[in-house]
Every structure is written in structure tokens, then in C-alpha cells.
Coordinates of C-alpha atoms in Angstrom, one line a residue:
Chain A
X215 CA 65.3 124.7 84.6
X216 CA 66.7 123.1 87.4
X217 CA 64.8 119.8 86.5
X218 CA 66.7 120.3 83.0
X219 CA 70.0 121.0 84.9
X220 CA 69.0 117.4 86.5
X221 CA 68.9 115.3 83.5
X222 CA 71.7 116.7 82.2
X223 CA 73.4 115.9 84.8
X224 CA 72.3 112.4 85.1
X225 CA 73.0 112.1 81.1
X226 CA 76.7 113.3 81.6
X227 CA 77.5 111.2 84.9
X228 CA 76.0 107.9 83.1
X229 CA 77.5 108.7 79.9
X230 CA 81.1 108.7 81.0
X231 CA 81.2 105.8 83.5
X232 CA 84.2 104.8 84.3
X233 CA 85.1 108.7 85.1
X234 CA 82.0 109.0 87.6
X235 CA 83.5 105.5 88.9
X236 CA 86.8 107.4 90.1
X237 CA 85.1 110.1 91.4
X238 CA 82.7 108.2 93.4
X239 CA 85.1 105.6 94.8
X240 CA 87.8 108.5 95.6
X241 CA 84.4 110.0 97.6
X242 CA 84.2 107.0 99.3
X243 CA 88.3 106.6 100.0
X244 CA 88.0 109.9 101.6
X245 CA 84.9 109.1 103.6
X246 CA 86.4 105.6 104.6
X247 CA 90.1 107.4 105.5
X248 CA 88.1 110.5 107.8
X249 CA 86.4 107.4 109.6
X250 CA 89.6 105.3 110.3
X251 CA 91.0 108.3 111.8
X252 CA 88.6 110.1 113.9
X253 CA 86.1 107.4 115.1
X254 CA 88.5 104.5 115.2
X255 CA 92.2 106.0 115.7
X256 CA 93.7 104.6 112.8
X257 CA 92.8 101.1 114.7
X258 CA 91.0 100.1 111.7
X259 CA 92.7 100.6 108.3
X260 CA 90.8 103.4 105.7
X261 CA 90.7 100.4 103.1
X262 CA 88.9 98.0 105.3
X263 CA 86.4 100.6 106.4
X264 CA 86.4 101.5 102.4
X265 CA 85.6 98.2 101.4
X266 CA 83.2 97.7 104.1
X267 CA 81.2 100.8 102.9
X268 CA 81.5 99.0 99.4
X269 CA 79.7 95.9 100.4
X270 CA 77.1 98.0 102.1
X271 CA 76.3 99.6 99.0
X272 CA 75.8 96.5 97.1
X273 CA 73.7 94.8 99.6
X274 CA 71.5 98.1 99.3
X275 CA 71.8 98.3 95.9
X276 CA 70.9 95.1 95.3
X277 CA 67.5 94.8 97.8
X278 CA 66.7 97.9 95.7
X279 CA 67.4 96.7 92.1
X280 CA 67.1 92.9 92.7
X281 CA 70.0 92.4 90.5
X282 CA 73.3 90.5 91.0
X283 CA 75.7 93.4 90.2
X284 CA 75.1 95.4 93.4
X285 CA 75.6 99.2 92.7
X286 CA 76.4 98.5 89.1
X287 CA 72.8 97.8 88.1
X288 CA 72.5 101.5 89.0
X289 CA 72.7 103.0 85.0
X290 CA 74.1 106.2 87.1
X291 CA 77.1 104.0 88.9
X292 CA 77.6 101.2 86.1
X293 CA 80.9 102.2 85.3
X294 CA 81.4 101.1 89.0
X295 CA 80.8 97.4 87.1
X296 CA 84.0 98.4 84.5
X297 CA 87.1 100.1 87.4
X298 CA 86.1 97.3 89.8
X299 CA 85.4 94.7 86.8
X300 CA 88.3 91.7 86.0
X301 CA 90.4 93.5 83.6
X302 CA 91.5 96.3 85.9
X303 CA 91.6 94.4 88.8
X304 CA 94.0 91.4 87.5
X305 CA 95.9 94.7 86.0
X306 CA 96.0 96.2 89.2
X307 CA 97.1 93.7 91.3
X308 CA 100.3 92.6 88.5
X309 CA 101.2 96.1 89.1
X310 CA 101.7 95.3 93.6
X311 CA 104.0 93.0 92.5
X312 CA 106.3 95.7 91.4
X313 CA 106.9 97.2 95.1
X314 CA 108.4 93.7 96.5
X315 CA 112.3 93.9 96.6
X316 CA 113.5 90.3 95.4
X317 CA 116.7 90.8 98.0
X318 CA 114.8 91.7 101.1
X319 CA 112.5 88.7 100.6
X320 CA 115.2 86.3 101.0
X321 CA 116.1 87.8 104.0
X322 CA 112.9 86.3 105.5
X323 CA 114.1 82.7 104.5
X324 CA 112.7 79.2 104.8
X325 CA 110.3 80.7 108.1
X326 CA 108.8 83.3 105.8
X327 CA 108.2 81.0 102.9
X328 CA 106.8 77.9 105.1
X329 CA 104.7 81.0 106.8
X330 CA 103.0 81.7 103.2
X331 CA 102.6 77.9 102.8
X332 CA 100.8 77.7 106.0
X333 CA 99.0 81.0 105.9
X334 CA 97.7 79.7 102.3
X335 CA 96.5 76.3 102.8
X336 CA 95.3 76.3 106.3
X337 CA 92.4 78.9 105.9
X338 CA 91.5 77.2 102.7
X339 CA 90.8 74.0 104.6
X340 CA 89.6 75.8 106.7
X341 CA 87.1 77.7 104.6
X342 CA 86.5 74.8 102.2
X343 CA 85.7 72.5 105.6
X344 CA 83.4 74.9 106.6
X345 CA 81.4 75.4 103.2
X346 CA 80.9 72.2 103.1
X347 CA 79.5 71.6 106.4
X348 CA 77.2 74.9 105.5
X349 CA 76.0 72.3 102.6
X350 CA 78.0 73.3 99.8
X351 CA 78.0 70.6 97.4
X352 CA 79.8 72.3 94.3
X353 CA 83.7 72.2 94.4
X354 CA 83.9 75.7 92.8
X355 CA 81.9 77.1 95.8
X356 CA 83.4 75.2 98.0
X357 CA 87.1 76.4 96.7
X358 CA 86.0 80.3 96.3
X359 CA 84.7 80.5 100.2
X360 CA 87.8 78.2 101.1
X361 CA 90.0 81.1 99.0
X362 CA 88.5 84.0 100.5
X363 CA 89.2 82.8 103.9
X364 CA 93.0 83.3 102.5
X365 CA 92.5 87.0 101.3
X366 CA 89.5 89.3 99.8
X367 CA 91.5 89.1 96.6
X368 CA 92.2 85.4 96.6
X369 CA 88.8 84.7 97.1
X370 CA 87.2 86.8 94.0
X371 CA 90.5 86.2 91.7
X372 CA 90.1 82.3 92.1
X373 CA 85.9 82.7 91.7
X374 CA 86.5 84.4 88.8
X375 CA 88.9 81.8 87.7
X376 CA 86.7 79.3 88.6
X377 CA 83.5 80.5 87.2
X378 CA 81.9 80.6 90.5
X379 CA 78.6 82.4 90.8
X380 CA 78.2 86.3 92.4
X381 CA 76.8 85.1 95.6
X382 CA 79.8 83.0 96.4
X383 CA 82.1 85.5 95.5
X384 CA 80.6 87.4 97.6
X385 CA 80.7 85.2 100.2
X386 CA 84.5 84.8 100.2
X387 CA 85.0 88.9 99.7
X388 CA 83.0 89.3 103.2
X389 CA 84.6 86.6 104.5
X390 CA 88.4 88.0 103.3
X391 CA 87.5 91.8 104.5
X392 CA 85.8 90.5 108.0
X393 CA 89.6 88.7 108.4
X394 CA 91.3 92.2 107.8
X395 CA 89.1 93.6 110.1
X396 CA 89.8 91.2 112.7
X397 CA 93.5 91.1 112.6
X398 CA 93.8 94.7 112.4
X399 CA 91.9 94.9 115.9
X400 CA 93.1 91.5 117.4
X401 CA 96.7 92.7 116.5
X402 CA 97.9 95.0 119.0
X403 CA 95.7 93.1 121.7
X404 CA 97.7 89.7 121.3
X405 CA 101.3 91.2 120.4
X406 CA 102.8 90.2 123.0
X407 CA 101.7 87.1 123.7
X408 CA 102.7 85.6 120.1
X409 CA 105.7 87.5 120.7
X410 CA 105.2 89.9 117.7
X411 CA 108.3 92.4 118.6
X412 CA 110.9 92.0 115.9
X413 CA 111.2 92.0 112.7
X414 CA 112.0 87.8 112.0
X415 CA 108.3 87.9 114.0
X416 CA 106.3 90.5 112.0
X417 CA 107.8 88.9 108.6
X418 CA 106.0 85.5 109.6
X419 CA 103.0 87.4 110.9
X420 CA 102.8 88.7 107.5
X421 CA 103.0 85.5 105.6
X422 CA 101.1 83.8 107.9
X423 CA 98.3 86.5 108.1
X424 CA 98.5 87.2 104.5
X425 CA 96.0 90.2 104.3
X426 CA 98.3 93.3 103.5
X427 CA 95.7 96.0 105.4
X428 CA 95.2 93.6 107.9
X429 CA 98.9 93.2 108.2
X430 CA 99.8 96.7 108.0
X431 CA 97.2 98.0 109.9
X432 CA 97.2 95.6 112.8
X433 CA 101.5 96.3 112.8
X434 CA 101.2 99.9 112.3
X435 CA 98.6 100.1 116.0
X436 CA 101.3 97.5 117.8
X437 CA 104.8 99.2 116.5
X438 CA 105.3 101.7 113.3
X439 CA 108.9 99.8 112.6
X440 CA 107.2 96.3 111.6
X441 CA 105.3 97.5 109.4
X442 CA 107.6 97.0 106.2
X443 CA 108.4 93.2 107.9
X444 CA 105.0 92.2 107.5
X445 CA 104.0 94.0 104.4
X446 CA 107.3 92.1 102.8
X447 CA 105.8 89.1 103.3
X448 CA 102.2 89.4 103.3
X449 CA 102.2 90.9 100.1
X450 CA 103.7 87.5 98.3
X451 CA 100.6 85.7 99.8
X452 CA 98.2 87.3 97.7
X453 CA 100.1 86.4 94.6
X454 CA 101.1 82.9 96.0
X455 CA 96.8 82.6 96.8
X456 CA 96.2 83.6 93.5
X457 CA 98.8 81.0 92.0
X458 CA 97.5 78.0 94.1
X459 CA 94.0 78.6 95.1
X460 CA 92.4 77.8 91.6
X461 CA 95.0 75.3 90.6
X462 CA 96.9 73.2 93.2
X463 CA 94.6 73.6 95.9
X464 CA 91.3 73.0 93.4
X465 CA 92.6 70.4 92.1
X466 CA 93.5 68.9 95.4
X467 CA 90.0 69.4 96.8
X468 CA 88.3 68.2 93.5
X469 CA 90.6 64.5 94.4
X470 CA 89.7 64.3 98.1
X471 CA 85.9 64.7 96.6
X472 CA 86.1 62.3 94.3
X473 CA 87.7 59.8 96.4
Chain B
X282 CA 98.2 128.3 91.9
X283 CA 101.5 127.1 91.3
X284 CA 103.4 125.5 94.1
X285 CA 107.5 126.3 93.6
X286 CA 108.1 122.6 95.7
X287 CA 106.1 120.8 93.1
X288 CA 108.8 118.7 91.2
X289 CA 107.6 117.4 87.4
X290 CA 108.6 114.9 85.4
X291 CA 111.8 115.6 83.5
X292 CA 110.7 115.3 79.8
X293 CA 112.6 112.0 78.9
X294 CA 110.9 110.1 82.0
X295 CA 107.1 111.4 81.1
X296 CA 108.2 110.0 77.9
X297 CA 108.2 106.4 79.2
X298 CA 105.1 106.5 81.4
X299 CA 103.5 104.5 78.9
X300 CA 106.1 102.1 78.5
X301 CA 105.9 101.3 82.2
X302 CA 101.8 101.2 81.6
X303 CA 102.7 98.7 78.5
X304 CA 105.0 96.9 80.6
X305 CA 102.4 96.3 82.9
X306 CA 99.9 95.1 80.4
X307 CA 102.2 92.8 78.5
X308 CA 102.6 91.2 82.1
X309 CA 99.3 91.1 82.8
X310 CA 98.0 89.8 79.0
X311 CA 100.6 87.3 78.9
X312 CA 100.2 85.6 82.5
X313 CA 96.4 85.4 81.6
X314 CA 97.1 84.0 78.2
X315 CA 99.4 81.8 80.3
X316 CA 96.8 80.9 82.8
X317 CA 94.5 79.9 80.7
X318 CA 96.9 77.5 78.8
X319 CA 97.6 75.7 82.2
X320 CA 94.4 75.5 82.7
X321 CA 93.1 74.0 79.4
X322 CA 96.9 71.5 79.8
X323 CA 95.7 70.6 83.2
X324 CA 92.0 70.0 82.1
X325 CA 90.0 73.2 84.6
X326 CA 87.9 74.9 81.9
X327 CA 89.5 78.1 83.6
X328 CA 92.6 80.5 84.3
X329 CA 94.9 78.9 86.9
X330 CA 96.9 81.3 88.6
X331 CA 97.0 83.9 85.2
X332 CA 97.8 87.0 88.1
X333 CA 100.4 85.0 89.9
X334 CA 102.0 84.4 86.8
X335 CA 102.3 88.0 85.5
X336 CA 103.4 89.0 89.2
X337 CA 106.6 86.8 88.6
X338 CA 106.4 88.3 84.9
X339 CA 106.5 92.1 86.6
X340 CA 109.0 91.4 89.2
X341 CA 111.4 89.7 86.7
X342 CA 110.8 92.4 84.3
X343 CA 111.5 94.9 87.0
X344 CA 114.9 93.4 87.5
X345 CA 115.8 92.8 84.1
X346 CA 115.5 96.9 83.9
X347 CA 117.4 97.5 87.3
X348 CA 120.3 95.5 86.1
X349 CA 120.5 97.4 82.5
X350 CA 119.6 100.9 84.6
X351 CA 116.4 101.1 82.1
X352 CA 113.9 101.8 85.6
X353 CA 113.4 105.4 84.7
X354 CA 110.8 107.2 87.0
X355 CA 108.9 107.4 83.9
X356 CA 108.2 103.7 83.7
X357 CA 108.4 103.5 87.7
X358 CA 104.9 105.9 87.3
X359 CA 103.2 103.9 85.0
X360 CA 103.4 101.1 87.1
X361 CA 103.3 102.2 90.3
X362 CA 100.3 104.1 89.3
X363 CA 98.0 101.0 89.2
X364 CA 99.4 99.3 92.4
X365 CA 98.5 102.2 93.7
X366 CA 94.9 102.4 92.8
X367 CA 94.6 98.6 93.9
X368 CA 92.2 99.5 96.9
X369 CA 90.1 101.8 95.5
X370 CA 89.5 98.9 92.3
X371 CA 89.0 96.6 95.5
X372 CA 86.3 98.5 96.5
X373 CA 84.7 99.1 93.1
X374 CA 84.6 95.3 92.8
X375 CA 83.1 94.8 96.1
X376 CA 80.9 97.7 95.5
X377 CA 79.5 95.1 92.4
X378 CA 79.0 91.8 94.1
X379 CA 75.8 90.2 94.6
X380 CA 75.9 91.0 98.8
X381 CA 72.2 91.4 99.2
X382 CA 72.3 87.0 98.5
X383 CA 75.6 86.9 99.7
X384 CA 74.0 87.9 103.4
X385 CA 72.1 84.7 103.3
X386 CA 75.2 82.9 103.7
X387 CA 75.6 85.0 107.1
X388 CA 77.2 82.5 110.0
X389 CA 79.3 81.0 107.6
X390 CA 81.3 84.0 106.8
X391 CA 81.3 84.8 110.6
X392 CA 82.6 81.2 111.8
X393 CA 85.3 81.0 108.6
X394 CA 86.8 84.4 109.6
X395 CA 87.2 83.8 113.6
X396 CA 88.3 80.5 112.9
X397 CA 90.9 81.4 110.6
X398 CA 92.2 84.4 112.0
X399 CA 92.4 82.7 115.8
X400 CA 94.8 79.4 114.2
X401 CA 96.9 81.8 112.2
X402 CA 97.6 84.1 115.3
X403 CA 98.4 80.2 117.2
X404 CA 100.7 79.6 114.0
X405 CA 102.3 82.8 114.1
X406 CA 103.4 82.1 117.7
X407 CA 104.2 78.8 117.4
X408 CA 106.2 79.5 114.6
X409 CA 107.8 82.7 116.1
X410 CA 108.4 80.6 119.1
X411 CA 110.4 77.7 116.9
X412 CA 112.5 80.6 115.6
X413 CA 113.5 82.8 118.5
X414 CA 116.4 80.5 119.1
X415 CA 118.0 81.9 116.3
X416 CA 119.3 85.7 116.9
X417 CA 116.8 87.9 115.4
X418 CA 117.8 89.6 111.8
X419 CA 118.7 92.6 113.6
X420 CA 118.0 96.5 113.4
X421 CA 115.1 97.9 113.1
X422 CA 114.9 100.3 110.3
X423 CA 113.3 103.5 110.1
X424 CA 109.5 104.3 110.1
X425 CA 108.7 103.4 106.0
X426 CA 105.4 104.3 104.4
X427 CA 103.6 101.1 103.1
X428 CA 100.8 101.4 101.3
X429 CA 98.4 98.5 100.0

């Protein structure tokens, strides 16, 4: 009976996907939220801990199944492979752009913009220098490691784009969600030194930075009332990553290859 | 159960949730169609910067209804919605990746993220530096909620 009840079961949760994809990812949103609080003090941002947990789960997946999807080759959590697949992510994303008040970002001028310009192309080069030293001879690798080093969305959004392979992408998401992690904690600690106390500050911090649950969670541990500063700007950099990562940037590497 | 504080949707507004969900998608559809225009024009073989382009799409949208007081909460819901389940899609596409080949790639990842983290917190000072001799932009507001 109980073996019946199993299969069932198993039958239902396969059977509707996408559904068993909300309620495992909420699961894990929960989990990743109860973590940032009580073991790290809110230091750490619930979606970076989320994510992280996320990327566990793939790598174990994956030894486990030797497939490329991580925890989508699962038949029980393949609907995983539809919520976090490109349609509802690009959907997703358009729908961020929503919160950004077109007035307030004017307020953060010329500094804020040349911050997004700077936070954009320097950890490409950065990123794309450093693939390349790794040995990475294929431009589209090179560009999707260079992207992630900008966010974890820029990194996947311009693979996609650019047709790069699983591994790579993967690559760049690690690369974008060890960043998060690393301004979130580095944050508070070096506040004062970059002078990070007002809000002209925290709006360049956020272009520059770029990762909005880096930015908001590394503000939020140093002083609650930057937070919106920083979110303002940080959240143009994902679209302006996604705009110039696959294109201008691409295109740019692709010429200084060539030449 | 039924909480008395728990304010619905006045009828007219959960009316329109799917025009803000159809807004959304136009956006989306268009800047990919868009995208992938560019980046036949400009000779990539792939979408070049189809989300980027339905962002502006969605935030020129978004003030087109402001100005015509159109944004009904209705619509504000079915957009807001999916910005709001952006994470938890985040981590449903990480969840998918190929990590287990991905780890290979170890040190890189490591080096790239230090790297890049330690310049832009340099940047961010310089820059805040070159600034401060301007007066700052003033008040600081009240604690806001921002979520990812």
C-alpha cells in the first residue's frame, strides 16, 4: 500500500512539473532565508545562500546522473529545467525593470552612469583576461566567464545569447554568485574606508558593484537607509550587462582577437 | 480562516492582472524578436541584448500608463508578480547548470571573483572620492524595503 502510495506520488509530482518546481524552489527560499538569518545574521543575503544551495544541487545531481542539466535530469525535478529554463527567466527579469523610477535615476547623474560603464566593462576584461589565461581559446567562452564576472544574470543571459556550452555558463553563474557573496561580506568591513556613508556614495557603489543582492545585502549590514541608493543603480547594471555583454563588448573582444 | 486586515483586489483591478501579465510578455516577445534582428543586422548568429531591450520596452510602457493614469494595481500585479519571483527562477536555473564540469574550472572562478570585487571596491572609492567635492544629494530617506 504504502509502496502504491509511493508511485503515485512519484507519478503526480513528475507529471505536473513545473508545479513541483514552485514548491521545491519555495522549499529551498525558505531553507536559504532560515540560514541567512540564524547562522549568518542577515550578513549573507537569503538569495545568495539560495542560489548557492542551487548549484550544490546540480553538481550532485550531476555526479549522480552524469548529465549536463544538473537536477533537471532528475524525471522527479525536470520541471526545475522549465521555471528556471530561458523563457521564464528573460520574462522575469523584463519584469525588474518595472520597479526602477526613471526620475530618481537621473538624480544619480553622470557618476552613476559612468559607475555602470565601469562596473560593466572592467570585470569583463577582467573575466575575459582571465579565461583566456585559463586557456580559453573560444570567444563565446571567453565572453560568458568575462559576463559572469559582471553579474550571475549577465553571465547566463549573454551564454545563452551566445550559444555557449553548460559548463561555461556554469562557470560564469559561480563566478557571478561567489561576487555577491563577497560584496555582501566585504561590504560593511571596508565602508568606511571607500567612504560608503551617503547616498551620492551608495548610488555609485551600486553601479559600480552591479549585483543587486550583493548590493542590497552588503548596504543593508553597513546602513539600512542606502539600501534604495544602491539598489537604484545596481539594478540598471543587469539590464545594461545584458544589452552590452553579447553585443558591444563581444564584438569588441571578437576584433582585439582577430587583430 | 479569514483574516478581516486582508485587503483584495477591487473587481475592476483583478480584471487587468492579465493585461499587466500581457504587457509584460509583449515586452519580453518583442525585445527578443528585436534582439535577434540586431543580431542577424550585425552578423552574431544570436540575440544581442533581446532582455535589455524589452527592459527599456517595460519601463517606457510603464510611463506611457502613468502619464494617461492607466497603472491600475491590477496591471501593477501582473507585473510585479514576475519581478518578484526573479530569484527563486535564478535559482531554478542555477539548480540546472552543468556544475559537476563547471567545478573543473575551480581557480578560475576563485581568481575572477576576488579580482573583480577588490578593483570595483578601489573604483568605488576613487570615484566617491572625485565626487565628495560636490555637496552630497542630501537627506536620507526612510528605511524602504528592496527586494531583488
Amino acid at each position: 500500500m504504502i509502496e502504491q502510495l509511493g508511485s503515485i506520488a512519484l507519478r503526480v509530482l513528475s507529471a505536473n512539473g513545473l508545479l513541483t518546481a514552485f514548491a521545491c524552489v519555495g522549499c529551498v527560499m525558505l531553507a536559504a532565508n532560515a540560514l541567512s538569518r540564524h547562522l549568518t545574521a542577515g550578513r549573507i543575503h537569503g538569495s545568495a545562500i539560495a542560489i548557492i544551495i542551487g548549484l550544490a544541487g546540480a553538481f550532485f545531481a550531476g555526479t549522480v546522473t552524469g548529465g549536463e542539466k544538473g537536477v533537471a535530469d532528475l524525471p522527479i525535478l525536470a520541471g526545475i529545467g522549465l521555471l528556471g529554463g530561458a523563457m521564464l527567466r528573460d520574462f522575469a527579469i523584463t519584469a525588474t525593470a518595472f520597479e526602477v523610477d526613471v526620475a530618481h535615476a537621473r538624480q544619480a547623474g553622470l557618476l552613476g552612469f559612468l559607475a555602470l560603464l565601469i562596473g560593466t566593462v572592467l570585470p569583463f576584461i577582467v573575466g575575459a583576461s582571465a579565461a583566456w589565461v585559463a586557456g580559453y581559446t573560444d570567444p563565446v567562452a571567453i565572453s560568458t566567464i568575462g559576463a559572469g564576472a559582471i553579474t550571475y544574470i549577465v553571465g547566463p543571459v549573454t551564454g545563452a545569447a551566445l550559444g555557449a556550452s553548460s559548463d561555461v555558463i556554469a562557470i560564469s553563474i559561480a563566478t557571478g554568485v561567489l561576487k555577491a557573496v563577497l560584496v555582501m561580506v566585504v561590504t560593511p568591513m571596508v565602508a568606511r574606508f571607500i567612504g560608503l556613508n551617503n547616498p551620492r556614495s551608495a548610488m555609485i557603489f551600486g553601479g559600480l558593484m552591479g549585483t543587486v543582492s550583493g548590493v542590497t545585502g552588503g548596504l543593508a549590514a553597513t546602513d539600512r537607509r542606502l539600501v534604495p541608493y544602491g539598489a537604484l543603480t545596481a539594478t540598471f547594471h543587469t539590464g545594461l550587462g545584458c544589452l552590452l555583454a553579447p553585443s558591444v563588448l563581444h564584438l569588441s573582444l571578437l576584433a582585439i582577437m582577430t587583430m | 480562516m479569514h483574516n478581516p486586515k486582508e485587503e483584495h483586489l477591487p473587481p475592476g483591478d483583478r480584471r487587468s492582472v492579465i493585461v499587466g501579465v500581457a504587457l509584460l510578455a509583449a515586452c519580453t516577445l518583442v525585445g527578443a524578436i528585436a534582439g535577434d534582428a540586431l543580431g542577424t543586422v550585425l552578423g552574431v548568429k544570436a540575440n544581442v541584448g533581446g532582455v535589455g531591450i524589452a527592459m527599456i520596452l517595460l519601463i517606457a510602457g510603464r510611463i506611457w500608463l502613468l502619464r494617461r493614469g492607466l497603472l491600475s494595481g491590477g496591471i501593477r500585479l501582473g507585473v510585479e508578480l514576475w519581478g518578484a519571483l526573479y530569484i527563486p527562477i535564478v535559482v531554478a536555473m542555477a539548480a540546472q547548470q552543468n556544475v559537476a564540469a563547471a567545478v573543473r574550472g575551480g581557480p578560475l572562478v576563485i581568481i575572477v571573483a576576488i579580482v573583480t570585487t577588490a578593483l570595483c571596491f578601489a573604483c568605488v572609492g576613487l570615484i566617491g572620492r572625485a565626487a565628495s567635492f560636490r555637496p552630497s544629494t542630501g537627506e536620507l530617506p526612510a528605511t524602504g524595503e528592496v527586494a531583488e
